[in-house]
Coordinates of C-alpha atoms and ligand atoms in Angstrom, one line a residue:
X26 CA -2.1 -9.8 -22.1
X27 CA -0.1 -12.7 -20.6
X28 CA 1.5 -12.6 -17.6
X29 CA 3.3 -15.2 -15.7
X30 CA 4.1 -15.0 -12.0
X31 CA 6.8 -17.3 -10.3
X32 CA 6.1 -18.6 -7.4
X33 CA 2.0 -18.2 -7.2
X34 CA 1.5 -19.9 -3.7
X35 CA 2.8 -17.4 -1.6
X36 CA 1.4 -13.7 -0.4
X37 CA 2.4 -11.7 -3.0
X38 CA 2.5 -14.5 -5.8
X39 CA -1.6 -15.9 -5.1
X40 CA -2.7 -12.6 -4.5
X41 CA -1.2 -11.7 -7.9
X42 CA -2.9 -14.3 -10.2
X43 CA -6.3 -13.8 -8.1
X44 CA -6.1 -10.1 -9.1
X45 CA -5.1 -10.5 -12.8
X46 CA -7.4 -13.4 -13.0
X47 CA -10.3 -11.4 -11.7
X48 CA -9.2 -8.1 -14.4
X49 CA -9.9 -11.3 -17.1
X50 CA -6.3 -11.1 -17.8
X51 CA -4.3 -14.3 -19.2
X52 CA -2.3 -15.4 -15.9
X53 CA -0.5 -18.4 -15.3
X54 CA 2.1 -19.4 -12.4
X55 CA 4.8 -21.5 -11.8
X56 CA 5.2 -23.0 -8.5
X57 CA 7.3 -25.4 -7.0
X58 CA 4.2 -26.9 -5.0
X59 CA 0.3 -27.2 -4.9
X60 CA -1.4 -24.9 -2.6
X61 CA -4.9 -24.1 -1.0
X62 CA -4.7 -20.3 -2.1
X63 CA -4.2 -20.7 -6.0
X64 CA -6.6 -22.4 -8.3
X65 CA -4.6 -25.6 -9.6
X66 CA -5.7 -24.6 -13.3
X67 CA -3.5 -21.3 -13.1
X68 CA -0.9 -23.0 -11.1
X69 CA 1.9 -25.2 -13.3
X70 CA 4.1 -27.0 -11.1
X71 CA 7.7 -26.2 -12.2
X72 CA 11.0 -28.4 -11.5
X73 CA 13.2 -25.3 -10.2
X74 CA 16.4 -27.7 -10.8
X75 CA 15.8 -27.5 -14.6
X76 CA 14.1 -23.7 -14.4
X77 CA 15.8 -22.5 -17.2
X78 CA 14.0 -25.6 -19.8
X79 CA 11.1 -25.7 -18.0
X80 CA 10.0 -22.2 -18.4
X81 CA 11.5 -21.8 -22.1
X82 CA 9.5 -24.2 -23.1
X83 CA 6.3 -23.2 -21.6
X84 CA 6.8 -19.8 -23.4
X85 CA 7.0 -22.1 -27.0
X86 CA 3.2 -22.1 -26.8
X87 CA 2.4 -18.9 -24.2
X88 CA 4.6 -16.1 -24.6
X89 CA 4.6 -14.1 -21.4
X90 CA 3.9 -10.1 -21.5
X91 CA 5.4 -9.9 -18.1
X92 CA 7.5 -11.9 -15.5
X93 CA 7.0 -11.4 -12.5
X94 CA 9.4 -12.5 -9.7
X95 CA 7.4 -13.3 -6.9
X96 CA 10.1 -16.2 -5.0
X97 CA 12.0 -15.7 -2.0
X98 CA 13.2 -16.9 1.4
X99 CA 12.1 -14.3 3.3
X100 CA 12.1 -15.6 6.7
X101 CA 15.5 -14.0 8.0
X102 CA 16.6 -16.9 10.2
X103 CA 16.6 -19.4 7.3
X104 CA 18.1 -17.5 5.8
X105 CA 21.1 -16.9 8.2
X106 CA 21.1 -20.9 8.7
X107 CA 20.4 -21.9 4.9
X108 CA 22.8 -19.6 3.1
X109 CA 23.5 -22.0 0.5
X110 CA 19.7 -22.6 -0.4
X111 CA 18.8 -18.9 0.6
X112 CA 21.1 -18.0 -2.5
X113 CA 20.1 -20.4 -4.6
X114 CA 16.4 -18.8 -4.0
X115 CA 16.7 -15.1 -3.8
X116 CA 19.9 -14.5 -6.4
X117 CA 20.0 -17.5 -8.8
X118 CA 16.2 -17.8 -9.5
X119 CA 15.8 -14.4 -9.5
X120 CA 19.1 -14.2 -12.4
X121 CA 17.6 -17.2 -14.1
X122 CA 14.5 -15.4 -14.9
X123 CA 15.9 -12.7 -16.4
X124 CA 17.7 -14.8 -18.5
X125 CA 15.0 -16.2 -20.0
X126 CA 12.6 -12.6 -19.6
X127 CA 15.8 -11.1 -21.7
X128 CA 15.4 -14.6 -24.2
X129 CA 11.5 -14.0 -24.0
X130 CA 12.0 -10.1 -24.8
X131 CA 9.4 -10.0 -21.7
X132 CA 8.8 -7.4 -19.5
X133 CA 10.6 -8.3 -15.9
X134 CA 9.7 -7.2 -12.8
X135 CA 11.6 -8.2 -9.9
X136 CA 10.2 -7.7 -6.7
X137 CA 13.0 -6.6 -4.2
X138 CA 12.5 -5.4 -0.3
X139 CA 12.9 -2.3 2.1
X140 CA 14.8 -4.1 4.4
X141 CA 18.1 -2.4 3.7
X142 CA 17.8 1.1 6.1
X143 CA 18.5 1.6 10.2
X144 CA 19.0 4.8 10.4
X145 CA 17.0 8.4 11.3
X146 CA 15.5 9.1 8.0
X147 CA 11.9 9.0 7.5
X148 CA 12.0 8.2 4.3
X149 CA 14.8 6.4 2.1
X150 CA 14.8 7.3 -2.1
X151 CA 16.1 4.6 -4.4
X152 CA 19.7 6.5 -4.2
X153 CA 20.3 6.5 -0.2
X154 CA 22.9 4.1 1.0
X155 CA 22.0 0.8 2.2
X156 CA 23.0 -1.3 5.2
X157 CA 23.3 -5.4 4.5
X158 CA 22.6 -6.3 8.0
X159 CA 22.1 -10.2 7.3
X160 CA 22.0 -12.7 4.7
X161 CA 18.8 -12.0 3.6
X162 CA 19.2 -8.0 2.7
X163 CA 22.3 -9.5 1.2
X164 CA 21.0 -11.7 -1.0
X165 CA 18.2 -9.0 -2.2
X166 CA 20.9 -6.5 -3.3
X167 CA 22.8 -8.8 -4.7
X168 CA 19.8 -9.9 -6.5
X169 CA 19.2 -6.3 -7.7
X170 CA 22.3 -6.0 -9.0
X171 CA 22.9 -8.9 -11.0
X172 CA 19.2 -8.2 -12.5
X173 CA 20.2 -5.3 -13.9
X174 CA 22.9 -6.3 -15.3
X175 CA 21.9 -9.4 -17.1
X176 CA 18.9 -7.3 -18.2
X177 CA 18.9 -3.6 -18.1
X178 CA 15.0 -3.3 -19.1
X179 CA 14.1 -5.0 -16.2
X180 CA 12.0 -3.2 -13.5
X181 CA 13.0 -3.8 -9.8
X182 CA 10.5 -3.0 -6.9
X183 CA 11.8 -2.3 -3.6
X184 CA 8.9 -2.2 -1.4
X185 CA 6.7 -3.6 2.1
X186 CA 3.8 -5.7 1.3
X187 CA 0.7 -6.5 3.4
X188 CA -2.6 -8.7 2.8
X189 CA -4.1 -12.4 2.9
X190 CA -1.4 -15.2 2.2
X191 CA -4.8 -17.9 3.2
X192 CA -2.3 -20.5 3.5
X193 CA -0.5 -22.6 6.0
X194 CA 1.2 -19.6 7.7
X195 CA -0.2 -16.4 8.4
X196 CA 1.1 -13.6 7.3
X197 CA 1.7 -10.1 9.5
X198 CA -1.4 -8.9 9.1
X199 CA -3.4 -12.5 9.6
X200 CA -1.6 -13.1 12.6
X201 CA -2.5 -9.3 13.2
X202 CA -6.1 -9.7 12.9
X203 CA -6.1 -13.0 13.9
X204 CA -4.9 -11.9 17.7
X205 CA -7.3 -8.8 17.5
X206 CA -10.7 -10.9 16.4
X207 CA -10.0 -13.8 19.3
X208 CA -8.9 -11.2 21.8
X209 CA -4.9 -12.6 22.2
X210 CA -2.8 -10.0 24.0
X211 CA -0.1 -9.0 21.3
X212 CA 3.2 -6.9 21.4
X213 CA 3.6 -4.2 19.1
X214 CA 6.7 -2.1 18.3
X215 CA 6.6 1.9 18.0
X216 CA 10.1 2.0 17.0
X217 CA 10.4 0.1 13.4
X218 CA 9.1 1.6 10.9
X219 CA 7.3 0.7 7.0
X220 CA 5.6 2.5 4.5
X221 CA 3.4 -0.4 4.0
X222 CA 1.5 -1.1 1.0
X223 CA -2.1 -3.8 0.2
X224 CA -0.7 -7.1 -2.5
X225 CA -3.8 -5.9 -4.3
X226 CA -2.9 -2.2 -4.8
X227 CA 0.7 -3.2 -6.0
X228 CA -0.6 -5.3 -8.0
X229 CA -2.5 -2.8 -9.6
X230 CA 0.3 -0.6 -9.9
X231 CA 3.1 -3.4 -11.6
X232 CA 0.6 -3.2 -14.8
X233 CA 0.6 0.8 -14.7
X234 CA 4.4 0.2 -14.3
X235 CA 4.4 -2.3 -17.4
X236 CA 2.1 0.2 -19.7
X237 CA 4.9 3.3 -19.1
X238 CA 7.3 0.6 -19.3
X239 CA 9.4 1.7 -16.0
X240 CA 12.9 0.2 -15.9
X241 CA 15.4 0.1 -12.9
X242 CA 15.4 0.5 -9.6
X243 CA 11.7 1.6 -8.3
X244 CA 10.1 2.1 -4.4
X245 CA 6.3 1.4 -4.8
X246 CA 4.8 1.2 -1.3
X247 CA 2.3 3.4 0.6
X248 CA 3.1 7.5 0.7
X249 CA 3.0 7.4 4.4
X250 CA 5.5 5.7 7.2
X251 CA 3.9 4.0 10.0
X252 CA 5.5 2.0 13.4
X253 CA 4.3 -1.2 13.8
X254 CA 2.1 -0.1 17.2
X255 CA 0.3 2.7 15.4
X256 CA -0.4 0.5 12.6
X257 CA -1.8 -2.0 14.5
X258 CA -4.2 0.5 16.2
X259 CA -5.4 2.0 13.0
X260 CA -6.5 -1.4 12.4
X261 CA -8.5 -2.0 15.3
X262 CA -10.1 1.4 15.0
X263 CA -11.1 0.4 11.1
X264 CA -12.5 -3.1 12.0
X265 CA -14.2 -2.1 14.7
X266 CA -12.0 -4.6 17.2
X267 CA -10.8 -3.8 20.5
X268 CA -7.2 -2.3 20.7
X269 CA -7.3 -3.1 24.8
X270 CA -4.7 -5.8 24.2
X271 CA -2.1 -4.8 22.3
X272 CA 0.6 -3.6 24.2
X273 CA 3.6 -0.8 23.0
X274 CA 6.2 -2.4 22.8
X275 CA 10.4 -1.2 21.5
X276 CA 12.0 -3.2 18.6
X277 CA 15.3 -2.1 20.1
X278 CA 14.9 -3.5 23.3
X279 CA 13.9 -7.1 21.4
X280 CA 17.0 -6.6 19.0
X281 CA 19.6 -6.3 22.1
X282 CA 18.7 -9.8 23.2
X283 CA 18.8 -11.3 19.5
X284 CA 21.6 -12.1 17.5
X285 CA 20.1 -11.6 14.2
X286 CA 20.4 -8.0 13.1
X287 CA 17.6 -6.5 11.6
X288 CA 16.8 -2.9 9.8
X289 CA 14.0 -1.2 11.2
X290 CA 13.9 2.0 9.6
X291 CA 12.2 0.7 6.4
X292 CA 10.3 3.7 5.4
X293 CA 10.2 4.3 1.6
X294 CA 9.8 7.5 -0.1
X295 CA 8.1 7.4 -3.5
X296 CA 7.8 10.2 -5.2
X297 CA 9.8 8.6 -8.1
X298 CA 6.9 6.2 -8.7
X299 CA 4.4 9.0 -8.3
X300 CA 6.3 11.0 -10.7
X301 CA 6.9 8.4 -13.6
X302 CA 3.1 7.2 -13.1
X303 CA 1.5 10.9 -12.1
X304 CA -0.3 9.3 -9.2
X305 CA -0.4 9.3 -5.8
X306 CA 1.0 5.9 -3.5
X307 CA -1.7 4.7 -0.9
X308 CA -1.9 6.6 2.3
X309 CA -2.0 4.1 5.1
X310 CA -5.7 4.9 5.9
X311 CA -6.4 3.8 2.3
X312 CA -4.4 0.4 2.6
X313 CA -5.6 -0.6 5.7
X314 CA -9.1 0.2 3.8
X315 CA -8.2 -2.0 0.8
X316 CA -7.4 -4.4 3.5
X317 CA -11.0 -4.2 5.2
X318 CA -12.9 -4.3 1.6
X319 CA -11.1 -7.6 0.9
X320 CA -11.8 -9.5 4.3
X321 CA -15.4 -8.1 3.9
X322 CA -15.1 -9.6 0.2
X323 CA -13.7 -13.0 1.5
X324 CA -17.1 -13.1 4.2
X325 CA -20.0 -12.3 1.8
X326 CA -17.7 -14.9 -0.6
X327 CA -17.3 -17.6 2.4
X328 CA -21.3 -16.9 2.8
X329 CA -22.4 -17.8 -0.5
X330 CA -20.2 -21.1 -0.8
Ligands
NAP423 N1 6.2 -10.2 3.0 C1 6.8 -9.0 3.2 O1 6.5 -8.3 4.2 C2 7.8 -8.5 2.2 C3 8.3 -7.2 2.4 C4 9.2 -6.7 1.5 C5 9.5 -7.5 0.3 N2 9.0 -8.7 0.2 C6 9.3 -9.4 -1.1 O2 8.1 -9.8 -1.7 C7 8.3 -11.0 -2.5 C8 7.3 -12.0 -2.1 O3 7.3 -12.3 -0.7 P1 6.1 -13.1 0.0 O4 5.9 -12.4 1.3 O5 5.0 -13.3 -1.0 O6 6.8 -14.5 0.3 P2 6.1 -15.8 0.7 O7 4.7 -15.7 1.1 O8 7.0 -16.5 1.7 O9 6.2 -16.7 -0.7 C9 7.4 -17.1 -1.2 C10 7.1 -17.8 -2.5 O10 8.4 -18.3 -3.0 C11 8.3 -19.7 -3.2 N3 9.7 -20.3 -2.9 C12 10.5 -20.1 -1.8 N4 11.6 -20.7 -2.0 C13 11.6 -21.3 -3.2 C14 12.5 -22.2 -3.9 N5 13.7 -22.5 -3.5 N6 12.1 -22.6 -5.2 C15 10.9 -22.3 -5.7 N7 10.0 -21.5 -5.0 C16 10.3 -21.1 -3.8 C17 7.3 -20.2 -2.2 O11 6.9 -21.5 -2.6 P3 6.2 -22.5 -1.5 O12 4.8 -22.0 -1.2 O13 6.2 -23.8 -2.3 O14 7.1 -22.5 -0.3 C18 6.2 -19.1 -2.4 O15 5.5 -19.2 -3.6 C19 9.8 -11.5 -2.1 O16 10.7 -11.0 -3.1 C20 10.1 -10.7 -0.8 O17 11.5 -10.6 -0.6 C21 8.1 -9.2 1.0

């Protein structure tokens, strides 16, 4: 099976083609840039201005399976100061592609976000109203929308992911365990809210997704909601780290002092997903589990280099 991910050099997109790699599947992605956590053989470097060409005729010679969308700006403040370019990324790529996926007769998957909720629901289904409180929830919806409509058998994941980006930035949960290893004080909030799920076991779940072929709107994330401060905890109890510095702290209290306006009530229920695949999403327990298997993975793997 072929599958092509775009943009394979960030956390969703490397973890995505080290998966599929590792499953002996045929991956290949298309970046914009070189990067120290993809292999440069699976990596093509693609001219985004000329996406459309590019990738049509790549898929002359390697028809793709699936597409998966794996671009965005996500960093909210670009986005707020880059509107032009934060467009550009999250809408036009992601309508582009399913141009082409539509051309390819390729199976799409758009991944989408969570960041659409502040309110006092637990959990949101795929059919609870949204709130657009910046440009970047605004460009995802948009996004979503114009996905669909350019290609109904397109599958669109709203979701929170977690894991090893092994790049220039840390992600969340580097930075996380980064802080909790060298004994950093850190700030964590009790009040915002995910149902967060492991790169890997989403990754796992987009192929179940492609062999039902699921289309639409889809929340694949863990079956549990979790605040930031607990989650942070659960993590020092499961790597054995001190949790004497991490301090509870209120996302409300941050967000009256910041401009930017921000959901924070991102919990996601699934039982839509576990319904179309008949299986159960990831407690948190068991992603913060997958989390621990792969750092012990990335040791014994460091050790024998
Ligand atoms: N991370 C989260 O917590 C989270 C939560 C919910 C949803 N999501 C969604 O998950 C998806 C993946 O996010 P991520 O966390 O993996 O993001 P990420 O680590 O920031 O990676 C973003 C990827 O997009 C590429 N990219 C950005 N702008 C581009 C442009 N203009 N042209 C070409 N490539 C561009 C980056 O390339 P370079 O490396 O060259 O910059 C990188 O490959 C996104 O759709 C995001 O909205 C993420």
């Amino acid at each position: 099976m072929n599958i092509a991910i775009i943009g394979g050099t960030g956390l969703l997109g490397s973890n995505l083609v080290a998966l599929y790699k590792s499953k002996k599947l045929d991956v290949k992605a298309f970046s914009r840039s070189v990067a120290g956590n993809i292999d440069p053989t699976y990596n093509q470097i693609t001219n985004f201005e000329n996406l459309e060409f590019e990738l049509n005729t790549a898929f002359v010679s390697w028809k793709p399976d699936i597409i998966i969308n794996a671009i965005a700006l996500v960093n909210l403040s670009e986005c707020e100061n880059r509107k032009e370019y934060c467009h550009k990324t999250n809408v036009k790529i992601a309508e582009t592609l399913a141009i082409i996926a539509k051309k390819q007769h390729s199976y799409y998957i758009h991944i989408s976000t969570d960041h659409y909720y502040k309110d006092n629901k637990e959990k949101h289904t795929e059919t609870d109203p949204i709130i657009l409180l910046n440009y970047y929830s605004t460009t995802k919806r948009e996004a979503e929308e114009k996905v669909l409509h350019l290609y109904k058998d397109s599958l669109v994941v709203r979701t929170n992911i977690i894991g090893f980006r092994k790049s220039k930035t840390f992600s969340f949960f580097e930075w996380l365990h980064n802080a909790l290893e060298k004994e950093i004080e850190i700030n964590l909030f009790y009040d915002f809210y995910t149902s967060v799920i492991s790169v890997k076991e989403l990754g796992v779940l987009l192929l179940k997704c492609y062999d039902n072929r699921l289309f639409g709107i889809y929340n694949i994330a863990s079956s549990e909601v979790v605040d930031k401060y607990s989650f942070g905890m659960q993590v020092a109890k499961k790597f054995k780290l001190s949790n004497n510095l991490i301090t509870k702290s209120s996302f409300d209290d941050f967000q009256r002092e910041d401009n930017l306006k921000r959901a924070s009530n991102l919990g996601l229920d699934v039982s839509k997903i576990e319904k179309a695949l008949n299986l159960h999403m990831p407690s948190i327990d068991k992603t913060i589990s997958t989390l621990l298997n792969e750092y012990k993975e990335s040791l014994n793997s460091e050790k024998r280099d």
